[in-house]
Short mmCIF file of C-alpha atoms in Angstrom, two decimals:
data_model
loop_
_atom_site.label_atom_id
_atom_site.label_comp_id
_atom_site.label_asym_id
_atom_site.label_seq_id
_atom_site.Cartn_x
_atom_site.Cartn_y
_atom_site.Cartn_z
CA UNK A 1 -9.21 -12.52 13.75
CA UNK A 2 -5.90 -13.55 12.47
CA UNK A 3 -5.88 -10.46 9.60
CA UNK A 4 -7.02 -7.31 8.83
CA UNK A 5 -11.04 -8.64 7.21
CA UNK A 6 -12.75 -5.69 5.08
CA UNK A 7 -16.37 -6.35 3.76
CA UNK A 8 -18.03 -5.94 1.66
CA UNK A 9 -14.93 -7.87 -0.49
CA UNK A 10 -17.09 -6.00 -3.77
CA UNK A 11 -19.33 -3.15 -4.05
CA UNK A 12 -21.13 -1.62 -7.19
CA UNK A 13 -23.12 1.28 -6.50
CA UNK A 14 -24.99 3.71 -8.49
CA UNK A 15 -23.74 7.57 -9.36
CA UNK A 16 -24.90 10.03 -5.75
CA UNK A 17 -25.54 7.04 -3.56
CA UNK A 18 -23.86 6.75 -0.31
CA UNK A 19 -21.60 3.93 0.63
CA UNK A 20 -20.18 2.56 3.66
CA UNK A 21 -17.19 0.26 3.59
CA UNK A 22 -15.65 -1.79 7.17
CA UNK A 23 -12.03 -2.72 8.29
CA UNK A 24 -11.81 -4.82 11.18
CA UNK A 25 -7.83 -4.58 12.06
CA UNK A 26 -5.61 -7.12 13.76
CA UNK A 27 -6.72 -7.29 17.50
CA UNK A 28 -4.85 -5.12 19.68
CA UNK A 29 -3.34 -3.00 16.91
CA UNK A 30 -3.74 0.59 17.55
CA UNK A 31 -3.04 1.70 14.60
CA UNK A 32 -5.32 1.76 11.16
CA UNK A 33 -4.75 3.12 7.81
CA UNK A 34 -7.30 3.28 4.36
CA UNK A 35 -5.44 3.69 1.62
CA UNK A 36 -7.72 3.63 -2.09
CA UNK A 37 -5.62 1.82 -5.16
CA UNK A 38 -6.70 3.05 -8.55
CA UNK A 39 -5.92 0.02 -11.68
CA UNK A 40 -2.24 0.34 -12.49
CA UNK A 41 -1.10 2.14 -9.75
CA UNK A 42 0.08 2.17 -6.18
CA UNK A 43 -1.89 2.61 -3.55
CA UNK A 44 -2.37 6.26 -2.46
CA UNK A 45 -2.73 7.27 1.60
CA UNK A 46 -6.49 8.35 2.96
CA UNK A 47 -6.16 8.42 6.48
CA UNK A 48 -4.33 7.18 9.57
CA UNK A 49 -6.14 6.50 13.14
CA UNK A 50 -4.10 6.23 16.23
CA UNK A 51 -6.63 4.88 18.62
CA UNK A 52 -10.09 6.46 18.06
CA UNK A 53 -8.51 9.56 16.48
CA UNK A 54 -7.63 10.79 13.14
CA UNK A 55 -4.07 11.23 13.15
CA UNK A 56 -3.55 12.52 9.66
CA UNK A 57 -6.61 12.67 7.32
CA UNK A 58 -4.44 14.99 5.03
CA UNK A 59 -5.17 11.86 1.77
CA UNK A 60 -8.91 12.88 2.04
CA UNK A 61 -9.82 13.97 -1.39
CA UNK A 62 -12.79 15.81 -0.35
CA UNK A 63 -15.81 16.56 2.13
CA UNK A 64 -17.32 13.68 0.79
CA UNK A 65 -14.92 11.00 2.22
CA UNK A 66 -15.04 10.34 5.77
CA UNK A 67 -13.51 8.00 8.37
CA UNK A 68 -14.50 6.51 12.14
CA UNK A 69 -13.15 4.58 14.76
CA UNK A 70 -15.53 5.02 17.67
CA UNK A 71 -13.93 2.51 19.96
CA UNK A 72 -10.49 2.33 18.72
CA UNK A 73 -10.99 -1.29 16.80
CA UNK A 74 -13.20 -1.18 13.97
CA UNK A 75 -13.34 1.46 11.32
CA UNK A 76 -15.71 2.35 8.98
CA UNK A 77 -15.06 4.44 5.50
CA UNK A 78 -17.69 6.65 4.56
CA UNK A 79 -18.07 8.03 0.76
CA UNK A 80 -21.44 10.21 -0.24
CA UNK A 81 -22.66 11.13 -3.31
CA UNK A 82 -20.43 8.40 -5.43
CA UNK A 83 -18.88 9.71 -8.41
CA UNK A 84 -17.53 7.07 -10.97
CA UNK A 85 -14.35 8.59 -9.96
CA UNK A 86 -14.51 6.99 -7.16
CA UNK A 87 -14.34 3.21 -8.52
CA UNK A 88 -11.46 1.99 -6.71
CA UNK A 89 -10.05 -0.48 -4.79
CA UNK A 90 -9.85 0.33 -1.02
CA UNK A 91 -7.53 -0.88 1.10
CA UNK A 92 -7.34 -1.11 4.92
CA UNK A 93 -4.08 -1.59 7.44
CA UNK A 94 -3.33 -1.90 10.60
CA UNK A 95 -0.12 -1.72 12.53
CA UNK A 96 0.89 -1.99 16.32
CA UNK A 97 1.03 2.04 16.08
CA UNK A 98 4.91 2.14 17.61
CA UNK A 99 7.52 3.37 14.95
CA UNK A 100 8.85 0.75 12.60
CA UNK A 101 6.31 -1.58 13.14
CA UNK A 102 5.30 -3.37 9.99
CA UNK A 103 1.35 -2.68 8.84
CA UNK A 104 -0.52 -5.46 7.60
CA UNK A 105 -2.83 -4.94 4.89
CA UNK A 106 -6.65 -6.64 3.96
CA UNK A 107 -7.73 -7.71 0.61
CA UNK A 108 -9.65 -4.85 0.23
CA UNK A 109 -13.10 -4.00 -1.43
CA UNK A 110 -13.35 -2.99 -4.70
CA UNK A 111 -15.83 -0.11 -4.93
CA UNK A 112 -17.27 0.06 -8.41
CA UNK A 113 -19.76 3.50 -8.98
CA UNK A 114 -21.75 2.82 -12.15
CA UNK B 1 5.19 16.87 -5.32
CA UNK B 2 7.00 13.91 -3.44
CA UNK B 3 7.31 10.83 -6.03
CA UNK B 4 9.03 7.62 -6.62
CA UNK B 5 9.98 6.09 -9.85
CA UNK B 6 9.92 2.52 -9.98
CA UNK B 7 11.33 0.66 -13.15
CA UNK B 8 10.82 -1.41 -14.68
CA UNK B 9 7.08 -0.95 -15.57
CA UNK B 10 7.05 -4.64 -15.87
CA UNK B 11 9.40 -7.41 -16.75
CA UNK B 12 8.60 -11.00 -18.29
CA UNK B 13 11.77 -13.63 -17.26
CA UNK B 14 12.36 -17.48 -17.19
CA UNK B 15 12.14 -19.27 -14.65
CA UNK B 16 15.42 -19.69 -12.23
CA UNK B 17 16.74 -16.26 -13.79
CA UNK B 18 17.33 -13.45 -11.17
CA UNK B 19 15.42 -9.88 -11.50
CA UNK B 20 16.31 -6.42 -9.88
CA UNK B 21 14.22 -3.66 -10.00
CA UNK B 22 14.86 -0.21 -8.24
CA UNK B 23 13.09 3.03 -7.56
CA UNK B 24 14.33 6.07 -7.04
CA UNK B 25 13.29 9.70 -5.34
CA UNK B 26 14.29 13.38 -5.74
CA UNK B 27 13.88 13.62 -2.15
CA UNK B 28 16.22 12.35 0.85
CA UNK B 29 14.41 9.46 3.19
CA UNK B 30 15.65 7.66 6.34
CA UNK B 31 13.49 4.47 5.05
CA UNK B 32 12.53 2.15 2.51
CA UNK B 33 10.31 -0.31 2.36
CA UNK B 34 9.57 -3.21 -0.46
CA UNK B 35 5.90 -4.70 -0.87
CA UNK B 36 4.82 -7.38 -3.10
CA UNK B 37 1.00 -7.65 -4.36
CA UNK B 38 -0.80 -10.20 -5.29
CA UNK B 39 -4.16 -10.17 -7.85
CA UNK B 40 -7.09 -9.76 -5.43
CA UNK B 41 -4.91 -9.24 -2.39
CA UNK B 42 -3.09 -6.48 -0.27
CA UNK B 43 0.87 -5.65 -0.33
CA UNK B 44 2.37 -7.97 1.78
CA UNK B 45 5.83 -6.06 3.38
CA UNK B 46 8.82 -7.66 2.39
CA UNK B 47 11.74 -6.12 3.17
CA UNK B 48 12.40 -2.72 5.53
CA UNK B 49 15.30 -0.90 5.13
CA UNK B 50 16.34 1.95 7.77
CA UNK B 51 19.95 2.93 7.08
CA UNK B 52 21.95 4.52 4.26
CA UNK B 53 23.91 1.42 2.83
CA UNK B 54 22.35 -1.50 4.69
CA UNK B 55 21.86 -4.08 2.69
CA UNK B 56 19.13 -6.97 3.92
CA UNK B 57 18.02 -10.69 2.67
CA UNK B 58 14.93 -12.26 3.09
CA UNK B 59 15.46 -16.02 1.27
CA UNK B 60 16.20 -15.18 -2.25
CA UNK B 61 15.39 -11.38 -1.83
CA UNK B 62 17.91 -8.77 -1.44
CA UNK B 63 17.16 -5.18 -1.38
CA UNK B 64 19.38 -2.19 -0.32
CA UNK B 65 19.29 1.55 0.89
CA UNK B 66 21.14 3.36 -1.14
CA UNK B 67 24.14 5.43 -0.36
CA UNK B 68 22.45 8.81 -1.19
CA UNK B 69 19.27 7.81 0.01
CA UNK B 70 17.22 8.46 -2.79
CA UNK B 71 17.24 5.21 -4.33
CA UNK B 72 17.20 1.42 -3.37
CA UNK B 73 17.15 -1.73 -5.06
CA UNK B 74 15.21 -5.17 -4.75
CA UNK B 75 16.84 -8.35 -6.31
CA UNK B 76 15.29 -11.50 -6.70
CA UNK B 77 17.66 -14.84 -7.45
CA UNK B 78 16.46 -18.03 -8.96
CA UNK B 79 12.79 -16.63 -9.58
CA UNK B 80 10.12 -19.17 -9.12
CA UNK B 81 6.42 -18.93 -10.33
CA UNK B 82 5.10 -17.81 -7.37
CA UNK B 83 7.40 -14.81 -7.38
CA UNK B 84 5.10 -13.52 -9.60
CA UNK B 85 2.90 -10.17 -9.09
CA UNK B 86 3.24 -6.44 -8.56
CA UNK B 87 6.47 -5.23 -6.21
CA UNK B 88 6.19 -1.68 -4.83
CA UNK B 89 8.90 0.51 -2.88
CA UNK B 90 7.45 3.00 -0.43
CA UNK B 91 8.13 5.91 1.82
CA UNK B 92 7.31 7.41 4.81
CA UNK B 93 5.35 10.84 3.69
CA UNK B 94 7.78 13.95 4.84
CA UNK B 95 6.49 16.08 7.25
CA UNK B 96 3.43 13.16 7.48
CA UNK B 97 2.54 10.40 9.80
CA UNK B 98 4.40 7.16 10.35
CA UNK B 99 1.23 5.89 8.54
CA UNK B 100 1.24 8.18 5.63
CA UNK B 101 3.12 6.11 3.12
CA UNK B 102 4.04 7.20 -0.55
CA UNK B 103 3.69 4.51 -2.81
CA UNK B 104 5.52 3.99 -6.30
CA UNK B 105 3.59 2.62 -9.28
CA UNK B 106 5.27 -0.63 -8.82
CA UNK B 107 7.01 -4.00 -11.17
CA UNK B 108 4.75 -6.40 -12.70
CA UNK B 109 6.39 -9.75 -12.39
CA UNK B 110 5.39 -12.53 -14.70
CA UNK B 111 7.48 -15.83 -14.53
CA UNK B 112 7.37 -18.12 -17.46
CA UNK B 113 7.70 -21.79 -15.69
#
């Protein structure tokens, strides 16, 4: 596609239930990056692929986030047991991968835990 | 903990007036980079800046790298109403990943036409 699409574009969930959300990046970027945006602030680093691999998952907050890539294009951002805490927006990148390469961001989905 | 300060919070200006807003670290980086947010969308990059000093344009934005490279500063002549929305400096995460960026709380822009 010509951007980085995530879907769902909103989610509301209830407290403990387990949600999925998807980044499809900029074909033939190598490079992906979920970032989660709290109201009023900037947006704070989750993880970084390279390829299939986490690179740097040190933004994790906890066991319950998790992150794939199985096939190097598409990643998927998994969150169980939702907390209201978790009410957020999340953002996705992606960037050619080489250094100094600029990373282009989707609209994100706004997770809301009720 | 590695932060950046971004000020102002927010600013409210005329239209065709010029803003500047800056942020500053406690750390020492070897980049900058200025994003610009719009309701319901992701940062869009700006400008990148990669040297102590440079100083680079995009149309009516100017932002520079400051000498001590802890600070830098993003100007904005003749504002228009579309200038408005949030504008964020970030850095590179020491001792993380070229993808691990450190976000400051950014500028709210609002333009009165």
């Amino acid at each position: 596609g010509a951007g980085v699409s995530q879907t769902p574009s909103n989610k509301v969930t209830e407290k403990g239930k387990y949600v999925e959300l998807r980044c499809d990046p900029i074909s033939g970027h190598t490079a992906l990056y979920w970032y989660r945006q709290s109201l009023g602030q900037g947006p704070e680093f989750l993880i970084y692929f390279q390829g299939t691999g986490a690179a740097d998952d040190s933004g994790l907050p906890n066991d319950r986030f998790f992150a794939v890539r199985p096939e190097g294009s598409v990643s998927t951002l998994k969150i169980q047991r939702t907390e209201r805490g978790d009410s957020a927006v999340y953002l996705c990148a992606s960037s050619l991968g080489t250094a100094n390469t600029e990373a282009f961001f989707g609209q994100g989905t706004r997770l809301t835990v009720v | 903990g590695q932060q950046l300060n971004q000020s102002p919070q927010s600013m409210f200006i005329q239209e065709g007036e010029d803003v500047s807003m800056n942020c500053t670290s406690s750390s020492i980086f070897n980049t900058w980079l200025w994003y610009k947010q719009e309701p319901g969308e992701g940062p869009v990059l700006l400008i990148a800046l990669y040297k102590a000093g440079e100083l680079t344009s995009n149309g009516r934005l100017t932002a520079q790298f400051g000498i001590t490279r802890k600070d830098s500063f993003l100007n904005i002549s003749a504002s228009i109403p579309s200038d408005v929305g949030i504008y964020f400096c970030a850095q590179a995460k020491v001792g993380g990943s070229q993808g691990n960026l450190i976000f400051g709380k950014g500028t709210k822009l609002s333009v009165k036409p």
